[in-house]
XYZ file of N, CA and C in Angstrom:
435
model
N -43.542 22.701 167.422
C -43.273 23.367 165.914
C -41.930 22.336 165.484
N -41.728 22.696 164.188
C -40.504 22.255 163.841
C -39.095 22.980 164.047
N -38.367 22.440 163.650
C -36.931 22.891 163.900
C -36.728 23.516 163.054
N -35.960 24.033 162.804
C -35.528 25.710 161.909
C -34.287 25.059 160.987
N -33.330 24.054 161.761
C -32.550 23.296 161.431
C -32.180 22.550 160.076
N -33.837 21.860 159.524
C -33.930 20.832 158.842
C -34.820 21.612 157.800
N -34.495 21.922 156.849
C -35.580 22.300 155.299
C -36.646 21.522 155.348
N -38.033 22.052 154.612
C -39.079 21.364 154.782
C -38.673 20.147 153.546
N -38.317 20.226 152.822
C -37.866 19.390 151.474
C -37.180 18.353 152.036
N -36.168 18.467 152.858
C -35.511 17.359 153.529
C -36.299 16.393 154.131
N -37.346 17.007 154.643
C -38.343 16.259 155.880
C -39.576 15.535 154.962
N -39.594 15.850 153.620
C -40.500 15.387 153.204
C -39.728 13.998 152.073
N -38.438 14.497 151.400
C -38.161 13.372 151.483
C -37.381 12.413 152.255
N -37.090 12.372 153.778
C -37.118 11.570 154.893
C -38.239 10.773 154.661
N -39.187 11.348 154.869
C -40.983 11.043 154.521
C -40.822 9.937 153.530
N -40.831 10.331 152.651
C -40.999 9.427 151.322
C -40.040 8.275 151.588
N -38.796 8.282 152.039
C -37.948 7.101 151.609
C -38.323 6.229 152.813
N -39.006 6.767 154.143
C -39.496 6.093 154.852
C -40.695 4.951 154.327
N -42.130 5.849 153.723
C -42.919 5.455 153.209
C -42.368 4.184 152.025
N -41.500 4.679 151.123
C -40.971 3.852 150.290
C -40.145 2.181 150.459
N -39.523 2.158 151.633
C -38.677 1.134 152.451
C -40.082 0.607 152.951
N -40.991 1.069 153.365
C -42.381 0.221 154.146
C -43.237 -0.025 152.679
N -43.321 0.354 151.902
C -43.875 -0.545 151.032
C -43.025 -1.957 150.031
N -41.611 -1.441 149.840
C -40.609 -2.301 149.408
C -40.710 -3.818 150.623
N -40.643 -3.433 151.825
C -40.906 -4.582 152.850
C -41.941 -5.065 152.552
N -43.231 -4.705 152.455
C -44.555 -4.933 152.452
C -43.962 -6.129 150.926
N -43.929 -5.498 149.975
C -43.809 -6.017 148.399
C -43.033 -7.259 148.914
N -41.749 -7.323 149.777
C -41.090 -8.556 149.583
C -41.465 -9.535 150.749
N -42.398 -8.817 151.644
C -43.262 -9.964 152.174
C -44.069 -10.257 151.300
N -44.969 -10.214 150.749
C -46.048 -10.370 149.130
C -45.102 -11.203 148.528
N -44.091 -10.852 147.965
C -43.206 -12.117 147.132
C -42.715 -13.182 147.663
N -42.756 -13.123 149.176
C -42.235 -14.404 149.545
C -43.637 -15.417 149.797
N -45.093 -14.699 150.296
C -45.732 -15.264 150.283
C -46.381 -15.990 148.690
N -45.855 -15.315 147.912
C -46.739 -15.545 146.645
C -45.861 -17.128 145.818
N -44.006 -17.212 146.392
C -43.701 -17.922 146.218
C -43.770 -19.309 146.862
N -43.836 -19.019 148.013
C -44.683 -20.272 149.294
C -46.443 -20.731 148.157
N -47.107 -19.595 148.327
C -48.067 -19.837 147.608
C -48.145 -20.460 145.815
N -47.030 -20.238 145.563
C -47.020 -20.848 143.854
C -45.964 -22.049 143.944
N -45.385 -22.233 145.046
C -44.640 -23.551 145.497
C -45.963 -24.726 145.267
N -46.630 -24.181 146.624
C -47.804 -25.147 146.837
C -48.561 -25.295 145.491
N -48.983 -24.283 145.236
C -49.978 -24.658 143.785
C -48.973 -25.765 142.928
N -47.542 -25.278 142.887
C -47.091 -26.641 141.994
C -47.167 -27.854 142.115
N -46.941 -28.044 143.859
C -46.742 -29.278 144.138
C -48.495 -29.878 143.844
N -49.205 -29.503 144.580
C -50.669 -29.731 143.752
C -51.019 -29.855 142.305
N -50.607 -29.460 141.714
C -50.489 -29.546 140.136
C -49.500 -31.002 139.858
N -48.840 -31.131 140.542
C -47.913 -32.341 140.255
C -48.978 -33.348 141.163
N -49.314 -32.764 142.203
C -50.540 -34.445 142.761
C -51.681 -34.515 141.878
N -52.074 -33.544 141.237
C -53.180 -33.639 140.570
C -52.546 -34.660 139.578
N -51.877 -34.358 138.861
C -51.361 -34.641 137.312
C -50.971 -36.572 138.122
N -50.462 -36.382 139.061
C -49.885 -38.093 139.623
C -51.630 -38.652 140.038
N -52.415 -37.774 140.304
C -53.908 -38.381 140.690
C -53.891 -39.145 139.329
N -54.249 -38.280 138.068
C -54.765 -38.248 136.671
C -54.051 -39.926 136.293
N -53.005 -39.634 136.209
C -51.844 -41.093 136.023
C -52.368 -42.222 136.178
N -52.158 -42.114 137.897
C -52.954 -43.059 138.213
C -54.459 -43.688 137.867
N -55.429 -42.813 137.699
C -56.609 -42.922 137.457
C -56.654 -43.563 136.108
N -55.598 -42.962 135.274
C -55.619 -43.659 133.628
C -55.686 -45.201 133.776
N -54.529 -45.526 134.592
C -54.067 -46.521 134.815
C -54.883 -47.584 135.509
N -55.134 -47.310 136.123
C -56.594 -47.821 137.107
C -57.586 -48.355 136.188
N -57.859 -47.101 134.949
C -59.570 -47.406 134.596
C -58.707 -48.600 133.049
N -57.362 -48.410 132.644
C -56.938 -49.148 131.706
C -56.922 -50.589 132.123
N -56.337 -51.218 133.408
C -57.058 -52.330 133.920
C -58.377 -52.827 134.587
N -59.063 -51.791 134.696
C -60.444 -52.066 134.502
C -61.137 -52.687 133.336
N -60.496 -51.847 132.459
C -60.993 -52.324 131.001
C -60.629 -53.663 130.513
N -59.186 -53.998 130.868
C -58.797 -55.126 130.821
C -59.948 -56.112 131.312
N -60.151 -56.044 132.701
C -60.967 -57.476 133.518
C -62.045 -56.975 133.383
N -62.960 -56.083 132.733
C -64.156 -56.115 131.858
C -64.088 -57.130 130.743
N -62.700 -56.894 130.049
C -63.015 -57.059 128.885
C -62.780 -58.928 128.850
N -61.600 -59.732 129.644
C -61.834 -60.545 130.240
C -63.332 -61.073 130.878
N -63.755 -60.271 131.715
C -64.834 -61.086 132.298
C -66.358 -60.777 130.957
N -66.090 -60.361 130.405
C -67.402 -59.999 128.985
C -67.083 -61.364 128.299
N -65.836 -61.827 128.297
C -65.831 -63.229 127.294
C -65.130 -64.322 127.932
N -65.652 -64.775 128.770
C -65.156 -65.877 129.845
C -64.400 -67.187 128.717
N -65.508 -67.054 127.381
C -65.689 -68.289 126.459
C -64.244 -68.200 125.761
N -63.520 -66.886 125.537
C -62.166 -66.889 125.080
C -61.566 -67.396 126.114
N -61.505 -67.325 127.009
C -60.468 -67.271 128.285
C -60.219 -69.106 128.546
N -61.726 -69.771 128.478
C -62.013 -71.112 128.309
C -61.052 -71.901 127.631
N -61.447 -70.794 126.284
C -60.803 -71.813 124.863
C -59.462 -71.693 125.118
N -59.170 -70.250 125.434
C -57.140 -70.325 125.713
C -56.378 -71.488 126.789
N -57.668 -71.169 127.864
C -56.696 -72.710 128.978
C -57.022 -74.187 128.276
N -58.235 -74.156 127.713
C -58.386 -75.703 127.317
C -57.172 -75.885 125.851
N -56.414 -74.941 125.135
C -55.486 -74.906 124.556
C -54.163 -75.184 124.805
N -54.195 -74.588 125.753
C -53.070 -74.484 126.755
C -52.829 -76.201 127.465
N -53.970 -76.354 128.103
C -54.143 -77.560 128.892
C -53.889 -78.805 127.564
N -54.453 -78.734 126.648
C -54.104 -79.533 125.474
C -52.350 -79.196 125.091
N -52.159 -78.729 124.966
C -50.235 -78.558 124.579
C -50.029 -79.032 125.805
N -50.055 -79.053 126.684
C -49.126 -79.435 128.150
C -49.637 -81.241 128.312
N -50.819 -81.246 127.837
C -51.366 -82.960 128.195
C -50.130 -83.643 126.842
N -50.099 -82.779 125.961
C -49.485 -83.230 124.592
C -47.794 -83.427 124.666
N -47.187 -82.467 125.747
C -45.908 -82.316 126.068
C -45.554 -83.609 126.808
N -46.236 -83.704 128.083
C -46.596 -84.881 128.893
C -46.390 -86.227 128.262
N -47.331 -86.226 127.282
C -47.294 -87.663 126.875
C -46.036 -87.933 125.880
N -45.380 -86.876 125.287
C -44.215 -86.869 124.423
C -42.789 -87.239 125.866
N -43.066 -86.608 127.261
C -42.705 -87.080 127.891
C -42.150 -88.587 128.563
N -43.567 -88.578 128.846
C -43.581 -90.081 128.870
C -43.291 -91.246 127.809
N -43.471 -90.645 126.648
C -42.950 -91.578 125.812
C -41.441 -91.704 125.846
N -40.822 -90.453 125.937
C -39.252 -90.967 126.048
C -38.739 -91.358 127.122
N -39.425 -91.333 128.409
C -38.935 -91.849 129.071
C -39.578 -93.638 129.164
N -40.533 -93.776 128.382
C -40.484 -95.457 128.136
C -39.469 -95.798 127.307
N -38.925 -95.142 126.451
C -38.142 -95.826 125.377
C -36.943 -95.653 126.138
N -36.646 -94.489 127.004
C -35.327 -94.951 128.118
C -35.319 -95.977 128.796
N -36.122 -96.381 129.360
C -36.470 -97.691 130.380
C -36.211 -98.798 129.501
N -36.618 -98.970 128.136
C -36.701 -99.891 127.488
C -35.054 -100.147 127.233
N -34.619 -99.011 127.039
C -33.202 -98.683 126.754
C -32.157 -99.168 127.879
N -32.698 -99.032 128.820
C -31.960 -99.264 130.320
C -32.399 -100.852 130.537
N -33.000 -101.090 130.424
C -33.265 -102.887 130.195
C -32.877 -103.800 129.145
N -32.903 -103.188 128.120
C -31.886 -103.891 126.871
C -30.409 -103.764 127.254
N -29.860 -102.965 127.817
C -28.525 -102.467 128.491
C -28.111 -103.414 129.463
N -29.197 -103.889 130.303
C -28.941 -104.601 131.550
C -29.264 -106.190 131.328
N -29.699 -106.621 130.530
C -29.722 -107.567 129.633
C -28.691 -107.800 128.742
N -27.962 -107.491 128.171
C -26.702 -107.049 127.587
C -25.543 -107.621 128.346
N -25.723 -106.487 129.551
C -24.354 -106.752 130.248
C -24.901 -108.207 131.010
N -25.963 -108.618 131.583
C -25.799 -109.922 131.946
C -25.552 -110.884 131.138
N -25.666 -111.020 129.624
C -25.216 -111.584 129.079
C -24.009 -111.307 128.717
N -23.394 -110.333 128.752
C -21.814 -110.618 128.153
C -21.023 -110.722 129.896
N -21.881 -111.051 130.924
C -20.896 -111.470 131.980
C -21.107 -113.156 131.809
N -22.073 -113.850 131.483
C -22.586 -115.021 131.169
C -21.485 -115.383 130.085
N -21.271 -114.567 128.817
C -20.469 -114.935 128.129
C -19.007 -115.354 128.043
N -18.572 -114.070 129.278
C -17.396 -114.502 129.589
C -17.209 -115.218 130.810
N -18.439 -115.669 131.378
C -17.687 -116.785 132.363
C -18.072 -118.131 132.123
N -18.161 -118.344 130.935
C -18.672 -119.950 130.220
C -16.736 -120.057 129.707
N -16.409 -121.117 129.925
C -15.075 -121.690 129.228
C -15.214 -122.305 127.808
N -14.875 -122.204 127.215
C -14.985 -122.910 125.523
C -13.674 -124.086 125.954
N -13.988 -125.651 125.449
C -12.800 -126.197 125.388
C -13.133 -126.372 123.679
N -11.969 -127.019 123.115
C -12.135 -127.698 121.937
C -12.181 -128.986 122.127
N -13.008 -129.911 120.848
C -12.580 -131.344 121.279
C -11.486 -131.703 121.568
N -10.161 -131.499 120.297
C -8.975 -132.037 120.821
C -8.006 -131.769 122.011
N -8.854 -130.504 122.638
C -8.144 -130.108 123.597
C -8.687 -129.810 124.906
N -8.368 -130.347 125.895
C -9.362 -130.132 127.264
C -8.953 -128.679 127.477
N -8.157 -127.511 127.039
C -7.780 -126.553 128.113
C -8.992 -125.452 127.237
N -9.258 -124.897 128.681
C -10.187 -123.805 127.954
C -9.774 -122.591 127.081
N -10.381 -121.638 126.464
C -9.595 -120.906 125.383
C -10.175 -120.078 125.894
N -9.527 -118.603 125.954
C -10.451 -117.460 125.921
C -11.105 -116.567 125.324
N -11.636 -115.701 125.621
C -12.636 -115.049 124.709
C -11.896 -114.598 123.661
N -10.605 -113.926 123.964
C -9.950 -113.155 123.079
C -9.521 -113.928 121.758
N -9.027 -115.481 122.086
C -8.449 -116.228 121.152
C -9.863 -116.892 120.267
N -10.871 -116.838 120.913
C -12.283 -117.799 119.729
C -12.278 -116.116 119.258
N -12.425 -115.160 119.393
C -13.234 -114.004 118.651
C -11.475 -113.808 117.483
N -10.509 -114.007 117.800
C -9.475 -114.179 116.784
C -9.919 -115.497 115.686
N -10.052 -116.543 116.182
C -10.521 -117.612 115.375
C -11.637 -117.510 114.717
N -12.657 -117.011 115.134
C -13.695 -116.549 114.098
C -13.564 -115.690 113.319
N -13.002 -114.545 113.596
C -12.099 -113.471 112.371
C -11.569 -114.283 111.011
N -10.734 -115.156 111.647
C -9.640 -115.739 110.876
C -10.779 -116.708 110.058
N -11.546 -117.071 110.432
C -12.300 -118.314 109.302
C -13.297 -117.711 109.010
N -13.979 -116.409 109.123
C -14.966 -115.884 108.464
C -14.992 -114.687 107.539
N -13.500 -114.400 107.450
C -13.166 -113.216 106.796
C -12.551 -113.350 105.457
């Protein structure tokens, strides 16, 4: 039997509180579970988006490769054009190197001639003393100016 010290209303109220607390605990557990599942769903959606983006990128790359394979003539023409441009550049560089080589050869000849010219001693018919290069230049300048 029930104790007479507690009224029936209080017992019912306590039972309701316990029942409501139990429901709140179940609800809280469900909320935590839903949070975990929603974050997992969010991760899955993010992974799906990433996979979709990768697939689109791969699809673009495949299209480019197919276009290249479908038109090999265009690629061959482009390669021939590039090779022609490079050969023209190489020919120009060979021409420049040839010009540079000729210039170096000419300078070498000039230096050899200058050495030979500087080593020769000049003499006048009335004097037996050698004339320096600077004296002959002065005489030449005076005579023909």
